[in-house]
XYZ file of C-alpha atoms in Angstrom:
272
model
C -0.087 -0.088 0.187
C 1.244 3.548 -0.690
C 1.237 5.848 2.332
C -1.085 8.827 2.446
C 1.809 11.283 2.174
C 2.806 9.711 -1.015
C -0.797 9.717 -2.277
C -1.098 13.583 -1.582
C 1.965 14.068 -3.411
C 0.374 12.085 -6.436
C -2.686 14.109 -6.226
C -0.950 17.596 -6.104
C 1.346 16.505 -9.133
C -1.740 15.377 -11.002
C -3.534 18.809 -10.270
C -0.329 20.571 -11.456
C -0.663 18.784 -14.881
C -4.205 19.484 -14.927
C -3.316 23.228 -14.843
C -0.977 22.497 -17.606
C -3.587 21.019 -19.950
C -6.370 23.809 -18.842
C -4.198 26.728 -20.172
C -3.064 24.937 -23.311
C -6.912 24.705 -24.237
C -7.236 28.367 -23.317
C -4.445 29.427 -25.538
C -5.554 26.883 -28.387
C -9.113 28.025 -28.333
C -8.205 31.625 -28.616
C -5.810 30.835 -31.566
C -8.783 28.736 -33.160
C -11.304 31.743 -32.534
C -8.946 34.509 -33.944
C -9.813 32.857 -37.266
C -13.277 32.911 -36.770
C -13.692 36.536 -35.455
C -10.872 37.914 -37.430
C -9.938 40.203 -34.474
C -7.791 39.362 -31.450
C -9.814 41.338 -28.906
C -13.096 39.490 -29.723
C -11.437 35.946 -29.742
C -9.729 37.123 -26.159
C -12.781 38.412 -24.834
C -14.816 35.394 -25.969
C -12.426 32.841 -24.699
C -11.627 34.571 -21.135
C -15.393 35.057 -20.544
C -16.584 31.797 -21.483
C -13.418 30.284 -19.624
C -14.002 32.040 -16.429
C -17.795 31.536 -16.634
C -17.383 27.844 -17.127
C -14.755 27.609 -14.210
C -17.226 29.542 -11.946
C -20.184 27.327 -12.951
C -18.145 24.165 -12.442
C -16.946 25.294 -9.005
C -20.482 26.302 -7.971
C -22.018 22.804 -9.100
C -19.283 20.420 -8.254
C -18.937 22.399 -4.979
C -22.201 21.676 -3.915
C -22.020 17.993 -5.175
C -18.655 17.120 -3.920
C -19.790 17.405 -0.123
C -22.143 14.576 -0.909
C -19.544 12.281 -2.708
C -17.827 9.559 -1.064
C -15.485 8.975 -3.825
C -13.952 12.244 -4.692
C -11.001 10.714 -6.479
C -12.950 8.742 -8.724
C -15.283 11.695 -9.689
C -11.960 13.624 -10.421
C -11.087 10.897 -12.703
C -14.176 10.918 -14.524
C -13.773 14.855 -14.759
C -10.603 14.500 -16.332
C -11.582 11.974 -18.838
C -14.772 14.296 -19.606
C -12.370 17.441 -20.350
C -10.178 15.399 -22.649
C -13.175 13.771 -24.545
C -15.128 17.241 -24.788
C -11.837 19.113 -25.906
C -11.576 16.483 -28.881
C -14.757 17.819 -29.943
C -14.058 21.560 -29.878
C -12.263 21.746 -33.316
C -15.275 20.345 -34.995
C -17.605 22.525 -33.008
C -15.655 25.655 -33.792
C -15.669 24.713 -37.464
C -19.305 24.665 -37.406
C -19.976 28.077 -35.854
C -19.786 29.509 -39.405
C -22.552 27.258 -40.562
C -24.999 28.855 -37.624
C -24.166 32.480 -38.547
C -23.763 32.335 -42.270
C -27.281 32.609 -43.219
C -27.508 36.033 -41.247
C -24.520 37.375 -43.176
C -26.695 38.995 -45.661
C -29.146 40.595 -43.463
C -26.566 41.598 -40.700
C -23.594 42.572 -43.274
C -23.883 46.386 -42.063
C -24.032 45.462 -38.401
C -20.583 44.268 -37.517
C -20.956 44.317 -33.692
C -24.403 42.276 -33.725
C -22.831 39.613 -36.104
C -19.913 39.380 -33.678
C -22.207 39.196 -30.767
C -23.804 36.178 -32.276
C -20.680 34.550 -33.044
C -19.437 35.257 -29.571
C -22.625 33.564 -27.963
C -21.969 30.462 -30.281
C -18.204 30.357 -29.154
C -19.177 30.947 -25.306
C -21.610 28.010 -25.566
C -18.875 25.925 -27.043
C -16.149 26.784 -24.510
C -18.299 26.930 -21.209
C -19.030 23.149 -21.136
C -15.460 22.211 -21.120
C -14.554 24.769 -18.761
C -17.267 23.859 -16.383
C -15.598 20.333 -16.135
C -12.315 22.013 -15.375
C -13.890 24.227 -12.762
C -15.164 21.090 -10.873
C -11.790 19.660 -10.385
C -10.630 21.848 -7.356
C -13.827 21.431 -5.023
C -13.510 17.758 -5.819
C -9.830 17.382 -5.108
C -10.430 19.712 -1.944
C -12.972 17.201 -0.626
C -10.226 14.533 -0.823
C -7.112 16.625 0.239
C -8.571 18.885 2.850
C -8.387 16.828 6.245
C -8.743 19.605 8.808
C -10.920 22.646 8.804
C -8.070 24.546 10.499
C -5.837 23.740 7.483
C -8.374 24.229 4.734
C -6.904 27.638 3.968
C -3.530 26.139 3.442
C -4.482 22.961 1.668
C -6.868 24.466 -0.687
C -4.308 27.257 -1.247
C -1.802 24.650 -2.148
C -3.861 22.742 -4.783
C -4.735 26.162 -6.340
C -1.163 27.634 -6.337
C 0.253 24.190 -7.796
C -2.819 24.410 -10.524
C -1.979 27.874 -11.262
C 1.923 27.447 -11.786
C 0.775 24.301 -14.051
C -1.296 26.835 -15.874
C 1.786 28.990 -16.384
C 3.794 26.212 -17.738
C 0.789 25.247 -20.132
C 0.602 28.830 -21.440
C 4.296 28.849 -22.056
C 4.671 25.337 -23.560
C 1.675 26.054 -25.993
C 1.961 29.679 -26.881
C 5.773 29.657 -27.535
C 6.827 26.173 -28.232
C 3.904 23.589 -29.251
C 1.718 25.782 -31.696
C 4.893 27.350 -33.535
C 6.565 23.976 -33.943
C 3.781 21.478 -33.971
C 0.602 23.391 -35.005
C -2.727 23.922 -33.089
C -4.120 20.601 -33.705
C -1.105 18.814 -32.325
C -1.099 21.132 -29.324
C -4.601 20.165 -28.655
C -3.900 16.539 -28.616
C -0.947 16.735 -26.285
C -3.265 18.333 -23.798
C -5.878 15.708 -24.301
C -3.047 13.394 -23.761
C -2.476 14.923 -20.200
C -5.902 14.614 -19.290
C -5.948 10.965 -20.157
C -2.744 10.392 -18.444
C -4.048 11.944 -15.113
C -7.207 10.049 -15.310
C -5.312 6.594 -16.062
C -2.620 7.219 -13.429
C -5.168 8.076 -10.756
C -7.463 5.260 -11.856
C -4.774 2.732 -11.340
C -3.738 4.347 -8.118
C -7.193 3.681 -6.788
C -7.331 0.203 -8.234
C -3.862 -0.731 -6.597
C -5.231 0.518 -3.153
C -8.096 -1.660 -3.096
C -10.375 -0.642 -5.843
C -12.092 2.194 -4.153
C -11.211 5.658 -2.910
C -12.162 4.763 0.810
C -8.951 2.809 0.797
C -6.930 5.993 -0.058
C -9.001 8.581 1.509
C -7.839 11.403 3.727
C -9.667 11.688 7.027
C -12.613 13.881 6.845
C -12.369 17.730 7.819
C -13.548 18.104 11.146
C -16.555 20.351 11.623
C -16.363 23.894 13.619
C -18.805 26.264 14.989
C -19.961 28.603 12.437
C -17.981 31.932 12.098
C -20.242 34.585 13.328
C -17.658 37.289 13.852
C -18.816 39.007 10.652
C -22.570 39.668 9.881
C -24.090 38.085 6.672
C -24.523 41.645 5.253
C -20.698 42.163 5.700
C -20.160 39.020 3.988
C -22.275 39.893 1.261
C -20.392 43.213 0.606
C -16.999 41.041 0.728
C -18.389 38.724 -2.163
C -19.472 41.761 -4.074
C -15.900 43.509 -3.632
C -14.540 40.138 -4.801
C -16.623 39.907 -7.855
C -15.571 43.635 -8.615
C -12.006 42.497 -8.275
C -12.509 39.608 -10.727
C -14.286 42.108 -13.154
C -11.288 44.379 -13.028
C -8.585 41.492 -13.226
C -9.892 40.121 -16.420
C -10.521 43.722 -18.033
C -6.592 44.078 -17.702
C -6.155 40.756 -19.178
C -8.028 41.867 -22.230
C -6.396 45.306 -22.568
C -2.841 43.886 -22.146
C -3.333 41.317 -24.847
C -4.224 44.174 -27.025
C -1.317 46.457 -26.390
C 1.128 43.587 -26.334
C -0.178 42.370 -29.584
C 0.763 45.833 -31.029
C 4.211 45.350 -29.510
C 5.108 41.669 -30.334
C 3.025 41.559 -33.474
C 1.508 38.275 -32.718
C -1.770 37.746 -31.004
C -0.960 34.324 -29.705
C 2.474 35.503 -28.098
C 0.647 38.454 -26.738
C -2.083 36.391 -25.191
C 0.471 33.990 -23.774
């Protein structure tokens, strides 16, 4: 049997690789949509908004669901398989965006922004599904990884930090190495391979430990009394401020990509 400490190291390594694949997808999808929209700022806006909306939706949905799941590792394996399988469909789905809005070209030829909005909605729908599966991975793994309420901030922070560092690696690898050398399609396949490798590796780990996640589980987090230091109204204001912070952060990303594209001359490099 593998010790719990080693299992936790394997889990965080898997989540690091999950971050690598997630941002490879984001860069690849931005590159694909640039061809559809013909303008970098529209492609970046579509990808970022759909990606972040999907992450939020997935975190909210699976976060509520994960509290009732007794097999979080197996659920995480299914999420990784789902991400990889859906990502394989996205080139086909992006190619058929044109099919939906082509009939509108004649009636909306003079309304560029309305046509772009329609394309944006179609792209949003395609990306948000895969991103929602990605968003579910953090709460599901947290259910397994966090073993003490007192350490919840540290444990969840560790998972999120490693996932984000993996995302940095994914951006660098895809934007500056894989796409220039191997092309968009091969880069997408490399991310799919990472998802499959994570799922197979953790699936084998579960099987080796006895066939069920109960045999590799971390003790459940201990309950504590509800924190009443701050009122519900204060908490709502904090959430509102956090929402505004996210609004500003992603606004910067769109603006900086636009400005850097003028400097480096490549939208892919600028976005990366």
